[in-house]
PDB file of N, CA, C and O in Angstrom:
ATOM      1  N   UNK A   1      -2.504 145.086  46.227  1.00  0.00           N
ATOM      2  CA  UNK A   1      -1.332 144.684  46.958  1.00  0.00           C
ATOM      3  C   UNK A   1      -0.608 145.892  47.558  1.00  0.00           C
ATOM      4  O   UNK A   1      -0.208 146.133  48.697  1.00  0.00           O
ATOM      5  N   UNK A   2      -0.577 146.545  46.447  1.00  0.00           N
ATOM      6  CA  UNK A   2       0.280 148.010  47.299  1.00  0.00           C
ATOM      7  C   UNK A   2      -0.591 148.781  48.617  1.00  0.00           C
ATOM      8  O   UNK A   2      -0.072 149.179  49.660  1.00  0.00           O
ATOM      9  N   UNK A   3      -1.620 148.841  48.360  1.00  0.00           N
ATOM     10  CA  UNK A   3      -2.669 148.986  49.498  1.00  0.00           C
ATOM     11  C   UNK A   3      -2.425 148.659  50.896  1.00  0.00           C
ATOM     12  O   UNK A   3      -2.183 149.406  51.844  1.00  0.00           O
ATOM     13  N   UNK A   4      -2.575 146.954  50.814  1.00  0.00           N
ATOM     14  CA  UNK A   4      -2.345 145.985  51.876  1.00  0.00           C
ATOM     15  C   UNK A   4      -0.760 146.166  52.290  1.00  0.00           C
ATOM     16  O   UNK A   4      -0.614 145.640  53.393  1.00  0.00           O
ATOM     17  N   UNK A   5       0.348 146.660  51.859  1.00  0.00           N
ATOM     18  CA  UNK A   5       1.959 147.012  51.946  1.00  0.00           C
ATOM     19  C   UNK A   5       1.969 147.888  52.905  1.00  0.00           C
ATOM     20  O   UNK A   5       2.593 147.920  53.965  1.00  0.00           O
ATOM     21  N   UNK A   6       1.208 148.604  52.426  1.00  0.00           N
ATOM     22  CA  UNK A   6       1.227 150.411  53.067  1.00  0.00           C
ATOM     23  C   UNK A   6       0.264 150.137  54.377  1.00  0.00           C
ATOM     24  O   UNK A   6       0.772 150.513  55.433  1.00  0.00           O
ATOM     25  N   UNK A   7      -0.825 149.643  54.462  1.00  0.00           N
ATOM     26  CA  UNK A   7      -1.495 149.881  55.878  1.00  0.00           C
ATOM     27  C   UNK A   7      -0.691 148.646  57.056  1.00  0.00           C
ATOM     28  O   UNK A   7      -0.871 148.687  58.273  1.00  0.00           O
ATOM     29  N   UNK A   8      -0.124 147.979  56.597  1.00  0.00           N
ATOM     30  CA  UNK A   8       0.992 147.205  57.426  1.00  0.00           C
ATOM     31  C   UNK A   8       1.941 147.518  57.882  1.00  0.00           C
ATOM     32  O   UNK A   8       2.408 147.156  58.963  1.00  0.00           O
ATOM     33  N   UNK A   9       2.708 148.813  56.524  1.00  0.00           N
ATOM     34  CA  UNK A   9       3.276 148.973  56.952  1.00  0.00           C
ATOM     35  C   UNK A   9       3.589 150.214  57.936  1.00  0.00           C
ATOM     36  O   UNK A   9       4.506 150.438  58.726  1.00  0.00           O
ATOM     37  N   UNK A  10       2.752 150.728  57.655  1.00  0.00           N
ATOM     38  CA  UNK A  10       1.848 152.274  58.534  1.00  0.00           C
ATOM     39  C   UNK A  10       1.661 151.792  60.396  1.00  0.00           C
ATOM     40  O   UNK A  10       1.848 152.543  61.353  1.00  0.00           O
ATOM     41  N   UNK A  11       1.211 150.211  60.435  1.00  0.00           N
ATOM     42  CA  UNK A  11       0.513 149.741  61.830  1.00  0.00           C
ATOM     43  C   UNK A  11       2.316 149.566  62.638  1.00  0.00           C
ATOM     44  O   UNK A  11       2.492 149.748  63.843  1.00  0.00           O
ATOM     45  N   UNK A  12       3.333 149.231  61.767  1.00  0.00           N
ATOM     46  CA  UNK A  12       4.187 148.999  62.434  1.00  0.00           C
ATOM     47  C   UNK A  12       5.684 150.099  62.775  1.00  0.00           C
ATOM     48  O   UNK A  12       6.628 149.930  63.547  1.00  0.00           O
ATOM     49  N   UNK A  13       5.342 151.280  61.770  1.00  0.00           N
ATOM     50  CA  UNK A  13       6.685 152.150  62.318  1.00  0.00           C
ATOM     51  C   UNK A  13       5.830 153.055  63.043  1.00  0.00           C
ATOM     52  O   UNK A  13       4.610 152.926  63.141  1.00  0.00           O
ATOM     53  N   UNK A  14       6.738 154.264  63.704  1.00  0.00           N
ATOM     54  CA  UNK A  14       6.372 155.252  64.570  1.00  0.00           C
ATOM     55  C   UNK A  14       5.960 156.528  63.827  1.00  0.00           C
ATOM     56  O   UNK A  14       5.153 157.378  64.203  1.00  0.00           O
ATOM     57  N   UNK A  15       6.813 156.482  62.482  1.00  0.00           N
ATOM     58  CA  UNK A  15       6.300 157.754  61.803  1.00  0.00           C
ATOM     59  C   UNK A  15       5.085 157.047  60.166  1.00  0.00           C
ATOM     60  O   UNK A  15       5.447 156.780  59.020  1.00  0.00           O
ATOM     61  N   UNK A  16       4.312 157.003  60.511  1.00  0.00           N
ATOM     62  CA  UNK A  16       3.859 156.349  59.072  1.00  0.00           C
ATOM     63  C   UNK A  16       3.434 156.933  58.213  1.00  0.00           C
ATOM     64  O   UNK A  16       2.709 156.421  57.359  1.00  0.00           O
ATOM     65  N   UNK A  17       3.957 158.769  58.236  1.00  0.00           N
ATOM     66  CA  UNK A  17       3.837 159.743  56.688  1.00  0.00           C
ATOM     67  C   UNK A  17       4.813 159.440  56.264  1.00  0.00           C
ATOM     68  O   UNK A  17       5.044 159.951  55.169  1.00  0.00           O
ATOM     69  N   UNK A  18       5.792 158.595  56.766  1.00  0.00           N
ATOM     70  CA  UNK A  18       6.941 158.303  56.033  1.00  0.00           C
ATOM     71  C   UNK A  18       6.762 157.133  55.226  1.00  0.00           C
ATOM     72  O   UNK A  18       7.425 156.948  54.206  1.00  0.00           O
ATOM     73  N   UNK A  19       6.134 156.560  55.526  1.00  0.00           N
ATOM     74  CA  UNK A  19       6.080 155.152  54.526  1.00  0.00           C
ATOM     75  C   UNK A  19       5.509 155.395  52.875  1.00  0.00           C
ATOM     76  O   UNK A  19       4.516 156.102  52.706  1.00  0.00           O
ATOM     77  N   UNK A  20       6.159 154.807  51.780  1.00  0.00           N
ATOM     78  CA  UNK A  20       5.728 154.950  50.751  1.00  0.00           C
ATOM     79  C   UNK A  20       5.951 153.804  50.205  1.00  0.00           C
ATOM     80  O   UNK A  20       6.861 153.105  50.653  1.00  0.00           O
ATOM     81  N   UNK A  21       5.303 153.446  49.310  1.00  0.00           N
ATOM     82  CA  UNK A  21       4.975 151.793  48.415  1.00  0.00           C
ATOM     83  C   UNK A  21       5.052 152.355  47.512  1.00  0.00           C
ATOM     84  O   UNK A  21       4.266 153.302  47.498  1.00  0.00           O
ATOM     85  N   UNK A  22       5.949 152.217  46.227  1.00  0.00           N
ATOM     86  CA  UNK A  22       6.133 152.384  45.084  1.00  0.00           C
ATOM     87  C   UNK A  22       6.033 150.652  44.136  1.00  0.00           C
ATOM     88  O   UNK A  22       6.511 149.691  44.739  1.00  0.00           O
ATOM     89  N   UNK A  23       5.441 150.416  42.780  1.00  0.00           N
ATOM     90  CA  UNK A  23       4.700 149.469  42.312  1.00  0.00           C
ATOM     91  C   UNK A  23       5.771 149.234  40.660  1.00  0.00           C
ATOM     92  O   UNK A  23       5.697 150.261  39.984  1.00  0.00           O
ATOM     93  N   UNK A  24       6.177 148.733  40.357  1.00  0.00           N
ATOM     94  CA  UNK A  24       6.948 148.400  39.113  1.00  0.00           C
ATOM     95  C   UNK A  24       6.825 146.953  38.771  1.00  0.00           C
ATOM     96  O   UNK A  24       7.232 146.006  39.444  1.00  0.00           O
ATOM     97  N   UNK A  25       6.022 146.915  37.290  1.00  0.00           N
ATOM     98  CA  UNK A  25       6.022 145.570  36.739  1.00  0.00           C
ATOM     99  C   UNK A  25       6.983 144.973  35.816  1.00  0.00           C
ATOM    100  O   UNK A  25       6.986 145.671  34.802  1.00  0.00           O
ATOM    101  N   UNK A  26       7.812 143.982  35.705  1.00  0.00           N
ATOM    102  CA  UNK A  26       8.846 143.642  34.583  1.00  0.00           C
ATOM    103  C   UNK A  26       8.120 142.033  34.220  1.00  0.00           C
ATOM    104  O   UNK A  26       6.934 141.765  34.411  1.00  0.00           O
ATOM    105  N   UNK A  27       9.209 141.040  33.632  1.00  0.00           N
ATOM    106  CA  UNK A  27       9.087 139.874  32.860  1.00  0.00           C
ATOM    107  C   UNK A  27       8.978 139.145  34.298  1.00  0.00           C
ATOM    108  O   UNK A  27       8.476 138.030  34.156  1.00  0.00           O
ATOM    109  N   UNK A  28       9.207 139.358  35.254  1.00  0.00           N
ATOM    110  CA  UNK A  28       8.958 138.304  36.827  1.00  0.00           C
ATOM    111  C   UNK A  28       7.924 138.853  37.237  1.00  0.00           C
ATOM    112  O   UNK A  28       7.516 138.068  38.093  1.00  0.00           O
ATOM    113  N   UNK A  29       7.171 139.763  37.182  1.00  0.00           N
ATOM    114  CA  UNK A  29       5.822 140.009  37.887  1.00  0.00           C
ATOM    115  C   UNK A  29       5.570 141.377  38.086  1.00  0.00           C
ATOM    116  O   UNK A  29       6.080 142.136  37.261  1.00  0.00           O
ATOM    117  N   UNK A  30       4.769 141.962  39.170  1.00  0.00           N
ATOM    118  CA  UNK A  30       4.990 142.985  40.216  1.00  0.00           C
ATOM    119  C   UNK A  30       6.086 143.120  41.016  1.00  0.00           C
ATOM    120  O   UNK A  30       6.632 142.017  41.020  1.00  0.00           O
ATOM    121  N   UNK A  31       6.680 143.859  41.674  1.00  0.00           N
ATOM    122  CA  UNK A  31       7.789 144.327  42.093  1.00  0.00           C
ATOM    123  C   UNK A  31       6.834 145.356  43.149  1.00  0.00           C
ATOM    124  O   UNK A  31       6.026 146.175  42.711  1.00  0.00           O
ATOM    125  N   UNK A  32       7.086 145.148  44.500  1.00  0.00           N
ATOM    126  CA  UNK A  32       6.647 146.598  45.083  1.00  0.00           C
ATOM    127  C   UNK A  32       7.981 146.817  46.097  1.00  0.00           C
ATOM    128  O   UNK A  32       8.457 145.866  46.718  1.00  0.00           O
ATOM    129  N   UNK A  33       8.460 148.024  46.176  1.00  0.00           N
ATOM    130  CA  UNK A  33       9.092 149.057  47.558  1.00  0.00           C
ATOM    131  C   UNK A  33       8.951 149.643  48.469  1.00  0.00           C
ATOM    132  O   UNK A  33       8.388 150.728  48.318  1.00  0.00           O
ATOM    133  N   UNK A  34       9.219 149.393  49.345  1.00  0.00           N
ATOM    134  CA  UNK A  34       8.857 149.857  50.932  1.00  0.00           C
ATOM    135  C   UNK A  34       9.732 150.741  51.326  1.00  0.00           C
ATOM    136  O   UNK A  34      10.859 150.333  51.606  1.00  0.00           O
ATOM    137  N   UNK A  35       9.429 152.130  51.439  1.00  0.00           N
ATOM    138  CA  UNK A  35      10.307 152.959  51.942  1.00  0.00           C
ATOM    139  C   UNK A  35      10.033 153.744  53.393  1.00  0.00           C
ATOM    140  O   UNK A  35       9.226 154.668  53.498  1.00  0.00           O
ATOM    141  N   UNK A  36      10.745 153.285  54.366  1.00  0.00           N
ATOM    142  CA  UNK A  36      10.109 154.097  55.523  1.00  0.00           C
ATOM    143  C   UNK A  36      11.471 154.991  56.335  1.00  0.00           C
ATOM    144  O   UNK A  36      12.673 154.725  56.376  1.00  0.00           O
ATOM    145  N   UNK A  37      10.951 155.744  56.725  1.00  0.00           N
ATOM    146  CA  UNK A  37      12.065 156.236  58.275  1.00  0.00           C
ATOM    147  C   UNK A  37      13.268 155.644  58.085  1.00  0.00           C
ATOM    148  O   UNK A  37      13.238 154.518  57.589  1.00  0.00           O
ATOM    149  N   UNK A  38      14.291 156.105  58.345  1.00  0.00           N
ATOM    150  CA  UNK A  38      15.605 155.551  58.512  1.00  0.00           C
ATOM    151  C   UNK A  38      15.374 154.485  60.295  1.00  0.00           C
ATOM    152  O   UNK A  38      15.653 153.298  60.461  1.00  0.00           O
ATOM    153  N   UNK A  39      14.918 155.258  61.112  1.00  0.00           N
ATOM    154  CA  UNK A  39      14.941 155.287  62.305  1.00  0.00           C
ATOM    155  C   UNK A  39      13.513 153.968  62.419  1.00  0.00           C
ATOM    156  O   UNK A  39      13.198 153.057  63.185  1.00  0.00           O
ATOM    157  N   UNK A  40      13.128 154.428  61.476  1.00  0.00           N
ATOM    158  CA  UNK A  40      12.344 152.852  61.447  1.00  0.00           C
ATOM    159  C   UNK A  40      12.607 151.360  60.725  1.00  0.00           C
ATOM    160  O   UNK A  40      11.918 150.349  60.861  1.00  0.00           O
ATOM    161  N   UNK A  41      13.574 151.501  60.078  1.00  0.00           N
ATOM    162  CA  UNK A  41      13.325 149.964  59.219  1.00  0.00           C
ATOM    163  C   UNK A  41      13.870 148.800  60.640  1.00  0.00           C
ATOM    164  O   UNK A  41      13.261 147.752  60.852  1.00  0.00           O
ATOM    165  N   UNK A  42      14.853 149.157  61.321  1.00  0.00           N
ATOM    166  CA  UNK A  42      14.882 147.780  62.186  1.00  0.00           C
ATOM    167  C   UNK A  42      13.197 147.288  62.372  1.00  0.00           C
ATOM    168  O   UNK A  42      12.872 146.103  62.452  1.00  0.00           O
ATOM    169  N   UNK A  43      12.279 148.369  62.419  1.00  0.00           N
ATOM    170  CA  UNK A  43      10.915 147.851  62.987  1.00  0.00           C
ATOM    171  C   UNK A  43      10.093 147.025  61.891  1.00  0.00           C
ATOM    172  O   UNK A  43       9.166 146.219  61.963  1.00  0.00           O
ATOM    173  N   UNK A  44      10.876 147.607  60.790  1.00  0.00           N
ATOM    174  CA  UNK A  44      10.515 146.369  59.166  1.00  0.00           C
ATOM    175  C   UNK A  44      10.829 145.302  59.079  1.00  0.00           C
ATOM    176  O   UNK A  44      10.160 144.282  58.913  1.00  0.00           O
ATOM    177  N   UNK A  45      12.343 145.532  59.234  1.00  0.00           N
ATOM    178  CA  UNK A  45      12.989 144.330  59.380  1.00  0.00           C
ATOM    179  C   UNK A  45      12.941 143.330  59.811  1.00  0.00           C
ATOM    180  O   UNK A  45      12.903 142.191  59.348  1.00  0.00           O
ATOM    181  N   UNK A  46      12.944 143.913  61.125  1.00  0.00           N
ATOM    182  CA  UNK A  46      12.686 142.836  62.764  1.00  0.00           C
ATOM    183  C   UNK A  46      14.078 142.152  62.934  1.00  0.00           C
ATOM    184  O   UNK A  46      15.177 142.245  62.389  1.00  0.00           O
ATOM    185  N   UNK A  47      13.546 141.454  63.900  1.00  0.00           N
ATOM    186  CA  UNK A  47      15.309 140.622  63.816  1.00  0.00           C
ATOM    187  C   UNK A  47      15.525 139.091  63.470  1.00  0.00           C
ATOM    188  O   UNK A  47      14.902 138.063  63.735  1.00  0.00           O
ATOM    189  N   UNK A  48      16.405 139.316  62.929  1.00  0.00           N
ATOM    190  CA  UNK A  48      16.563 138.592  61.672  1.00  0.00           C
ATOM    191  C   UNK A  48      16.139 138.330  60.529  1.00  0.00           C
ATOM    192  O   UNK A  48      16.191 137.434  59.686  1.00  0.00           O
ATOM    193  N   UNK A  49      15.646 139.455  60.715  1.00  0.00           N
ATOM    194  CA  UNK A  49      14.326 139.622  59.136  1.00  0.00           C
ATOM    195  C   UNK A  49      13.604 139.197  59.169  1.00  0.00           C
ATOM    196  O   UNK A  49      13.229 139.183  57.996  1.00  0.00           O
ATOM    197  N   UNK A  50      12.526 138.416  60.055  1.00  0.00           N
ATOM    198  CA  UNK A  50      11.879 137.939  60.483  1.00  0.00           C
ATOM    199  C   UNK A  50      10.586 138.615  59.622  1.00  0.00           C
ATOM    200  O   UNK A  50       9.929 138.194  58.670  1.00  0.00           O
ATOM    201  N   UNK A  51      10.539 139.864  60.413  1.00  0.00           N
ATOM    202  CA  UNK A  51       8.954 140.875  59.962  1.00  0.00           C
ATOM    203  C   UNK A  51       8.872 141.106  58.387  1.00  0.00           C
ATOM    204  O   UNK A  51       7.881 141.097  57.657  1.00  0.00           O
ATOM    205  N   UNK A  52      10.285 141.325  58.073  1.00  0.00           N
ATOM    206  CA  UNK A  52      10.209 141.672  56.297  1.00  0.00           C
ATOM    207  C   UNK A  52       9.586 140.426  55.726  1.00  0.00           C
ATOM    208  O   UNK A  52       8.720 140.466  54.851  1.00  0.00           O
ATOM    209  N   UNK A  53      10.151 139.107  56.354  1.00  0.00           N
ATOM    210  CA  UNK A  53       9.676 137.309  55.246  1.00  0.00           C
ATOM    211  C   UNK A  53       8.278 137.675  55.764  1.00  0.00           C
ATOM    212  O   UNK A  53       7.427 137.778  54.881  1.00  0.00           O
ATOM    213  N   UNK A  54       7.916 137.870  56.903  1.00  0.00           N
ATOM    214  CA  UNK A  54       6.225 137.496  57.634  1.00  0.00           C
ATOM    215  C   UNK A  54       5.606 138.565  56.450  1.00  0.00           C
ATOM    216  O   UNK A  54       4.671 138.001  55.881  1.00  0.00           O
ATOM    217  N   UNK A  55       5.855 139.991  55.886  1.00  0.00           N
ATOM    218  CA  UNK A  55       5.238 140.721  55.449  1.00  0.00           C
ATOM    219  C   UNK A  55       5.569 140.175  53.386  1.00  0.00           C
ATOM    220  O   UNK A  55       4.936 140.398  52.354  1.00  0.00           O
ATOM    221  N   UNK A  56       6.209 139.804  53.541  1.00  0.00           N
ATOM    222  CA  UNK A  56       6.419 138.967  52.268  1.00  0.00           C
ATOM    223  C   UNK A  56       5.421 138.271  52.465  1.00  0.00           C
ATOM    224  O   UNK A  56       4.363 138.739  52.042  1.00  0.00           O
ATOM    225  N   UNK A  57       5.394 137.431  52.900  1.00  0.00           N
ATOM    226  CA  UNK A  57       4.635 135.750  52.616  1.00  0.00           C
ATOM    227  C   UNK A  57       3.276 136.494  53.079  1.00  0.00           C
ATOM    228  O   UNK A  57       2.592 135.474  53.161  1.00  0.00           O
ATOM    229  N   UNK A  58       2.412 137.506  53.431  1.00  0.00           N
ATOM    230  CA  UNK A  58       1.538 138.093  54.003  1.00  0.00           C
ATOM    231  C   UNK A  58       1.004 138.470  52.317  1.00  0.00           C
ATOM    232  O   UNK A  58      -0.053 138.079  51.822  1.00  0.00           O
ATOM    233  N   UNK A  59       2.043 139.318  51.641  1.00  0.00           N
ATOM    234  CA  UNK A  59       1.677 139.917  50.072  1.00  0.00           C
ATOM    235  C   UNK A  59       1.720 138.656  49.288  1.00  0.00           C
ATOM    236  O   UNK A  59       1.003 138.708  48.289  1.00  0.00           O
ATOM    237  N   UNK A  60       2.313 137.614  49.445  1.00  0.00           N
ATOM    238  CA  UNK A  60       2.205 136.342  48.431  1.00  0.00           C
ATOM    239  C   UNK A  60       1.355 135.728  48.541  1.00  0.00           C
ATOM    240  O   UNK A  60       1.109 135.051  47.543  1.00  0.00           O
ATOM    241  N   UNK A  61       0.569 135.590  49.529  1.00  0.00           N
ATOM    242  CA  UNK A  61      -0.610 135.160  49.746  1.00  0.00           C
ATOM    243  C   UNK A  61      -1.751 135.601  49.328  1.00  0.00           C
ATOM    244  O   UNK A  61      -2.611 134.887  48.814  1.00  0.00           O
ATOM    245  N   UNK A  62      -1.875 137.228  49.582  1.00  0.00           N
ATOM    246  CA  UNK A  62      -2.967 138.115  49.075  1.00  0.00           C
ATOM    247  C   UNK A  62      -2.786 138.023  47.481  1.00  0.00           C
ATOM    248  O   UNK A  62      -3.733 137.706  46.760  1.00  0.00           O
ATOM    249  N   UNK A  63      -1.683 138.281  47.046  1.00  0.00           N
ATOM    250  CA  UNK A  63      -1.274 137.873  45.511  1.00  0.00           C
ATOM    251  C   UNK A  63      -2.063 136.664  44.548  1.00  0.00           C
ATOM    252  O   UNK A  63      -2.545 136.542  43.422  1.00  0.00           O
ATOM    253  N   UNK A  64      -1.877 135.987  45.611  1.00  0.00           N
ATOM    254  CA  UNK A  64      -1.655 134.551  45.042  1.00  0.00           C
ATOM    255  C   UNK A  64      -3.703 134.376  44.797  1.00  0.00           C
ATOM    256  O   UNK A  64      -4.453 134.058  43.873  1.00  0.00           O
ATOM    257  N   UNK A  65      -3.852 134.817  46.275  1.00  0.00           N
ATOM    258  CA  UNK A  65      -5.401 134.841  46.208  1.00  0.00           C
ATOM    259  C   UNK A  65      -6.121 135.769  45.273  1.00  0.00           C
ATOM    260  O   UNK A  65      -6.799 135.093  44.500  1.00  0.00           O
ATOM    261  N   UNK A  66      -6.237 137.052  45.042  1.00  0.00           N
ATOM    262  CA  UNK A  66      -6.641 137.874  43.783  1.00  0.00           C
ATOM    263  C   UNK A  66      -5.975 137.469  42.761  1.00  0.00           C
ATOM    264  O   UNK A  66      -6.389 137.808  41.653  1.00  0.00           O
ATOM    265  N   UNK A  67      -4.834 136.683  42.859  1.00  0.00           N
ATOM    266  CA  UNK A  67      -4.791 136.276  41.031  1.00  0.00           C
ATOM    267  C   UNK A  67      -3.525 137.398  40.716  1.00  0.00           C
ATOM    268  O   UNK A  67      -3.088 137.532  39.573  1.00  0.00           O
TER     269      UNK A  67
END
């Protein structure tokens, strides 16, 4: 999953040595973090958050499918 985070999220900002996926498990599951560019997250975001749910439901899926 963190894999699939990072090359998504690499295809969509301008600087993508900036992007980092950090991975933390608790009592709800996996947990992953997306850290990019200041100057990039509107391009994460999108508008209205649009790109962040699409890249959510993108990892819940892959999730859901490997188990």
């Amino acid at each position: 999953m963190k894999e699939l985070l990072e090359f998504l999220a690499r295809e969509l900002v301008d600087d993508p040595d900036a992007v980092e996926v950090t991975e933390a498990e608790d009592d709800r599951g996996l947990h992953l973090t997306l850290r990019v560019a200041p100057e990039d997250m509107g391009k994460v975001i999108g508008k209205g958050g649009r790109t962040a749910r699409a890249l959510r439901q993108v990892i819940r899926a892959a999730g859901t499918r490997s188990g």
